[in-house]
GROMACS .gro file of C-alpha atoms in nm:
model
  231
    1MET     CA    1   2.223   1.502  -0.446
    2LEU     CA    2   1.947   1.559  -0.196
    3ARG     CA    3   1.977   1.318   0.097
    4ALA     CA    4   1.716   1.222   0.353
    5TRP     CA    5   1.832   0.933   0.568
    6ILE     CA    6   1.538   0.762   0.736
    7LEU     CA    7   1.515   0.449   0.948
    8PRO     CA    8   1.191   0.251   0.974
    9LEU     CA    9   0.948   0.374   1.237
   10ALA     CA   10   0.655   0.200   1.398
   11VAL     CA   11   0.324   0.338   1.272
   12ALA     CA   12   0.085   0.439   1.547
   13LEU     CA   13  -0.281   0.379   1.488
   14SER     CA   14  -0.527   0.657   1.547
   15ALA     CA   15  -0.715   0.681   1.874
   16CYS     CA   16  -1.039   0.823   1.744
   17ARG     CA   17  -1.353   0.823   1.949
   18PRO     CA   18  -1.587   0.528   1.877
   19GLY     CA   19  -1.887   0.613   1.666
   20VAL     CA   20  -2.126   0.482   1.404
   21ALA     CA   21  -2.173   0.540   1.032
   22LEU     CA   22  -1.829   0.698   1.010
   23VAL     CA   23  -1.756   0.894   0.694
   24ARG     CA   24  -1.404   0.982   0.591
   25GLU     CA   25  -1.358   1.352   0.541
   26ALA     CA   26  -1.090   1.502   0.322
   27ALA     CA   27  -0.745   1.480   0.480
   28PRO     CA   28  -0.556   1.805   0.543
   29ALA     CA   29  -0.360   1.926   0.242
   30ALA     CA   30  -0.032   1.941   0.438
   31ASP     CA   31   0.107   1.597   0.520
   32PRO     CA   32   0.370   1.608   0.798
   33CYS     CA   33   0.477   1.256   0.709
   34LEU     CA   34   0.597   1.329   0.356
   35ILE     CA   35   0.968   1.282   0.296
   36GLU     CA   36   1.131   1.625   0.273
   37GLY     CA   37   1.224   1.693  -0.087
   38ALA     CA   38   1.039   1.390  -0.225
   39ARG     CA   39   0.875   1.613  -0.486
   40GLY     CA   40   1.058   1.827  -0.733
   41ALA     CA   41   1.149   1.889  -1.093
   42THR     CA   42   1.524   1.832  -1.084
   43ASN     CA   43   1.744   1.533  -1.157
   44ASP     CA   44   1.831   1.484  -0.791
   45SER     CA   45   1.737   1.174  -0.593
   46VAL     CA   46   1.620   1.118  -0.240
   47VAL     CA   47   1.842   0.866  -0.060
   48ILE     CA   48   1.679   0.655   0.209
   49ALA     CA   49   1.853   0.409   0.439
   50VAL     CA   50   1.662   0.098   0.549
   51GLU     CA   51   1.743  -0.218   0.742
   52GLY     CA   52   1.783  -0.534   0.535
   53ASP     CA   53   1.826  -0.630   0.171
   54ILE     CA   54   1.545  -0.598  -0.085
   55ASP     CA   55   1.437  -0.914  -0.266
   56ARG     CA   56   1.194  -0.819  -0.541
   57THR     CA   57   1.079  -1.180  -0.577
   58ASN     CA   58   0.888  -1.127  -0.252
   59ALA     CA   59   0.678  -0.850  -0.406
   60PRO     CA   60   0.421  -0.739  -0.314
   61ARG     CA   61   0.440  -0.890   0.037
   62PRO     CA   62   0.746  -0.783   0.237
   63ARG     CA   63   0.957  -1.010   0.455
   64ASN     CA   64   1.162  -0.737   0.629
   65GLU     CA   65   1.160  -0.365   0.699
   66ALA     CA   66   1.351  -0.274   0.381
   67GLU     CA   67   1.099  -0.454   0.161
   68ARG     CA   68   0.814  -0.307   0.365
   69PHE     CA   69   0.926   0.043   0.271
   70VAL     CA   70   1.009  -0.031  -0.093
   71PHE     CA   71   0.695  -0.229  -0.171
   72ALA     CA   72   0.477   0.036  -0.006
   73GLN     CA   73   0.591   0.282  -0.272
   74VAL     CA   74   0.491   0.042  -0.551
   75TYR     CA   75   0.186  -0.143  -0.418
   76GLU     CA   76  -0.099   0.043  -0.251
   77THR     CA   77  -0.332  -0.073   0.022
   78LEU     CA   78  -0.690   0.052   0.038
   79VAL     CA   79  -0.603   0.300   0.310
   80ARG     CA   80  -0.284   0.432   0.466
   81VAL     CA   81  -0.200   0.533   0.823
   82ARG     CA   82   0.014   0.844   0.851
   83CYS     CA   83   0.296   0.876   1.104
   84ASP     CA   84   0.066   1.090   1.319
   85GLY     CA   85  -0.202   0.816   1.320
   86LEU     CA   86  -0.448   0.970   1.072
   87ILE     CA   87  -0.614   0.724   0.831
   88ILE     CA   88  -0.584   0.866   0.479
   89PRO     CA   89  -0.677   0.744   0.131
   90GLY     CA   90  -0.477   0.478  -0.046
   91LEU     CA   91  -0.656   0.306  -0.333
   92ALA     CA   92  -0.984   0.391  -0.161
   93GLU     CA   93  -1.081   0.756  -0.178
   94SER     CA   94  -1.368   0.735   0.073
   95TRP     CA   95  -1.530   0.492   0.315
   96THR     CA   96  -1.833   0.457   0.543
   97ALA     CA   97  -1.927   0.209   0.814
   98ASP     CA   98  -2.253   0.044   0.911
   99SER     CA   99  -2.394   0.111   1.257
  100GLY     CA  100  -2.211  -0.189   1.401
  101GLY     CA  101  -1.870  -0.100   1.261
  102ARG     CA  102  -1.815  -0.444   1.108
  103GLN     CA  103  -1.898  -0.365   0.747
  104TRP     CA  104  -1.714  -0.087   0.569
  105ARG     CA  105  -1.808   0.025   0.220
  106LEU     CA  106  -1.515   0.173   0.027
  107THR     CA  107  -1.499   0.358  -0.303
  108LEU     CA  108  -1.184   0.314  -0.509
  109ARG     CA  109  -1.000   0.618  -0.640
  110ASP     CA  110  -1.134   0.733  -0.973
  111GLY     CA  111  -0.879   0.680  -1.248
  112ALA     CA  112  -0.644   0.459  -1.047
  113ARG     CA  113  -0.431   0.245  -1.278
  114PHE     CA  114  -0.177  -0.031  -1.242
  115SER     CA  115   0.169   0.026  -1.383
  116ASP     CA  116   0.074  -0.184  -1.686
  117GLY     CA  117  -0.198   0.067  -1.769
  118ALA     CA  118  -0.499  -0.138  -1.657
  119ILE     CA  119  -0.766   0.043  -1.455
  120VAL     CA  120  -0.792  -0.081  -1.094
  121THR     CA  121  -1.137  -0.231  -1.026
  122ALA     CA  122  -1.310  -0.378  -0.724
  123ARG     CA  123  -1.260  -0.725  -0.875
  124ASP     CA  124  -0.886  -0.662  -0.879
  125VAL     CA  125  -0.900  -0.604  -0.502
  126ALA     CA  126  -1.086  -0.927  -0.448
  127ALA     CA  127  -0.846  -1.115  -0.678
  128ALA     CA  128  -0.540  -0.974  -0.500
  129TRP     CA  129  -0.668  -1.096  -0.165
  130ARG     CA  130  -0.739  -1.439  -0.309
  131ASP     CA  131  -0.387  -1.455  -0.453
  132ARG     CA  132  -0.203  -1.516  -0.128
  133GLU     CA  133   0.046  -1.763   0.016
  134PRO     CA  134   0.030  -1.931   0.360
  135ASP     CA  135   0.328  -1.731   0.484
  136SER     CA  136   0.218  -1.398   0.338
  137GLY     CA  137   0.075  -1.269   0.663
  138TRP     CA  138  -0.285  -1.339   0.563
  139THR     CA  139  -0.332  -1.604   0.834
  140SER     CA  140  -0.231  -1.363   1.110
  141VAL     CA  141  -0.385  -1.050   0.961
  142GLY     CA  142  -0.648  -1.112   0.697
  143GLY     CA  143  -0.776  -1.442   0.835
  144GLN     CA  144  -0.816  -1.311   1.188
  145ILE     CA  145  -0.943  -0.962   1.101
  146LEU     CA  146  -1.148  -1.006   0.783
  147GLU     CA  147  -1.440  -1.232   0.701
  148GLY     CA  148  -1.455  -1.140   0.335
  149ILE     CA  149  -1.522  -0.885   0.067
  150THR     CA  150  -1.826  -0.812  -0.148
  151VAL     CA  151  -1.789  -0.651  -0.490
  152ILE     CA  152  -2.066  -0.392  -0.529
  153GLY     CA  153  -1.960  -0.230  -0.856
  154GLU     CA  154  -1.656  -0.136  -1.060
  155ARG     CA  155  -1.528   0.092  -0.784
  156GLU     CA  156  -1.737  -0.010  -0.485
  157ILE     CA  157  -1.663  -0.287  -0.233
  158THR     CA  158  -1.780  -0.384   0.112
  159VAL     CA  159  -1.520  -0.527   0.352
  160HIS     CA  160  -1.654  -0.750   0.626
  161PHE     CA  161  -1.453  -0.744   0.951
  162ARG     CA  162  -1.477  -1.012   1.216
  163HIS     CA  163  -1.497  -0.750   1.490
  164PRO     CA  164  -1.623  -0.387   1.496
  165GLN     CA  165  -1.373  -0.130   1.374
  166HIS     CA  166  -1.520   0.185   1.530
  167ASP     CA  167  -1.199   0.384   1.493
  168GLY     CA  168  -1.181   0.329   1.119
  169PRO     CA  169  -1.054   0.064   0.874
  170ALA     CA  170  -0.686   0.108   0.968
  171ALA     CA  171  -0.631  -0.268   0.950
  172LEU     CA  172  -0.662  -0.245   0.571
  173ALA     CA  173  -0.327  -0.066   0.566
  174HIS     CA  174  -0.140  -0.385   0.653
  175PRO     CA  175   0.122  -0.474   0.384
  176SER     CA  176  -0.023  -0.824   0.340
  177LEU     CA  177  -0.337  -0.660   0.198
  178ALA     CA  178  -0.155  -0.465  -0.074
  179ILE     CA  179  -0.333  -0.464  -0.409
  180HIS     CA  180  -0.144  -0.593  -0.712
  181ARG     CA  181  -0.212  -0.732  -1.058
  182PRO     CA  182  -0.022  -1.047  -1.159
  183ALA     CA  183   0.187  -1.018  -1.474
  184ASN     CA  184   0.310  -1.308  -1.689
  185GLY     CA  185   0.679  -1.360  -1.620
  186ALA     CA  186   0.720  -1.017  -1.462
  187TRP     CA  187   0.696  -0.846  -1.127
  188PRO     CA  188   0.333  -0.785  -1.021
  189SER     CA  189   0.194  -0.449  -1.132
  190GLY     CA  190   0.110  -0.195  -0.864
  191SER     CA  191  -0.077   0.132  -0.852
  192GLY     CA  192   0.169   0.320  -0.632
  193ALA     CA  193   0.367   0.631  -0.715
  194TYR     CA  194   0.685   0.440  -0.801
  195LEU     CA  195   0.806   0.151  -1.014
  196LEU     CA  196   1.055  -0.120  -0.926
  197PRO     CA  197   1.358  -0.117  -1.157
  198ASP     CA  198   1.316  -0.347  -1.457
  199SER     CA  199   0.960  -0.402  -1.344
  200SER     CA  200   0.880  -0.569  -1.677
  201ALA     CA  201   1.164  -0.820  -1.644
  202PRO     CA  202   1.106  -1.171  -1.508
  203SER     CA  203   1.219  -1.269  -1.161
  204SER     CA  204   1.576  -1.384  -1.125
  205PRO     CA  205   1.748  -1.595  -0.857
  206ASN     CA  206   1.973  -1.298  -0.780
  207ALA     CA  207   1.695  -1.047  -0.717
  208ALA     CA  208   1.807  -0.953  -0.365
  209ALA     CA  209   1.993  -0.623  -0.355
  210ALA     CA  210   2.145  -0.385  -0.102
  211ALA     CA  211   2.029  -0.086  -0.310
  212VAL     CA  212   1.728  -0.024  -0.532
  213THR     CA  213   1.632   0.285  -0.732
  214LEU     CA  214   1.259   0.343  -0.754
  215ARG     CA  215   1.145   0.534  -1.060
  216PRO     CA  216   0.853   0.778  -1.020
  217ARG     CA  217   0.548   0.734  -1.239
  218THR     CA  218   0.494   1.112  -1.263
  219PRO     CA  219   0.748   1.388  -1.331
  220ASP     CA  220   0.660   1.581  -1.014
  221ARG     CA  221   0.843   1.329  -0.792
  222LEU     CA  222   1.211   1.256  -0.746
  223PRO     CA  223   1.360   0.909  -0.784
  224LEU     CA  224   1.419   0.725  -0.457
  225LEU     CA  225   1.751   0.551  -0.399
  226VAL     CA  226   1.685   0.299  -0.122
  227VAL     CA  227   2.000   0.154   0.032
  228SER     CA  228   2.050  -0.105   0.302
  229ALA     CA  229   2.193   0.046   0.619
  230LEU     CA  230   2.346  -0.296   0.691
  231GLY     CA  231   2.459  -0.368   0.336
   0.00000   0.00000   0.00000
């Protein structure tokens, strides 16, 4: 079994030079932040150690570092911030800013789908941000950083920030802004590369676990066995 033991690391934000009308260019093909061996065509698994138990009833908004890692594989944010600070696509494949840096127009990835098969639309993004709880992190993150969102089309949205974001829309990578689709009696559907185990099963009072196996949605990835380092 292939093993890659990893502890959570703080993500550094990029220190890009301020500018106007920023346009995201294609990210380099090589990603130094990818887990070694995370892709393959064998029956091996990648084993990852994290701190804390994983309670799937908290999905998609994590309450500890273990859930932060697990949910990030299942539920995407509009953008991601690599370990080297580069802002790269998440659900959004491109983005531009107005001259003031407060309004960012983002285009969702063509063909993005939730795990239930539904196509991800701009209205799904707006709905996911409306579907929030007081303790989800929205008050400290979304409420203080964002003023709102405007749906432009099926794949086009404009995000309104309270303050200029000249270095890019890195704030949209916060876990509390993960995009999900509610499912009746089941875990919320995500558009990430992995699925929670028994993702179609309803929540149970014993959902917390010291180990979770994430199943890949495509055959080019290996399963991830996420275990609690403290469990």
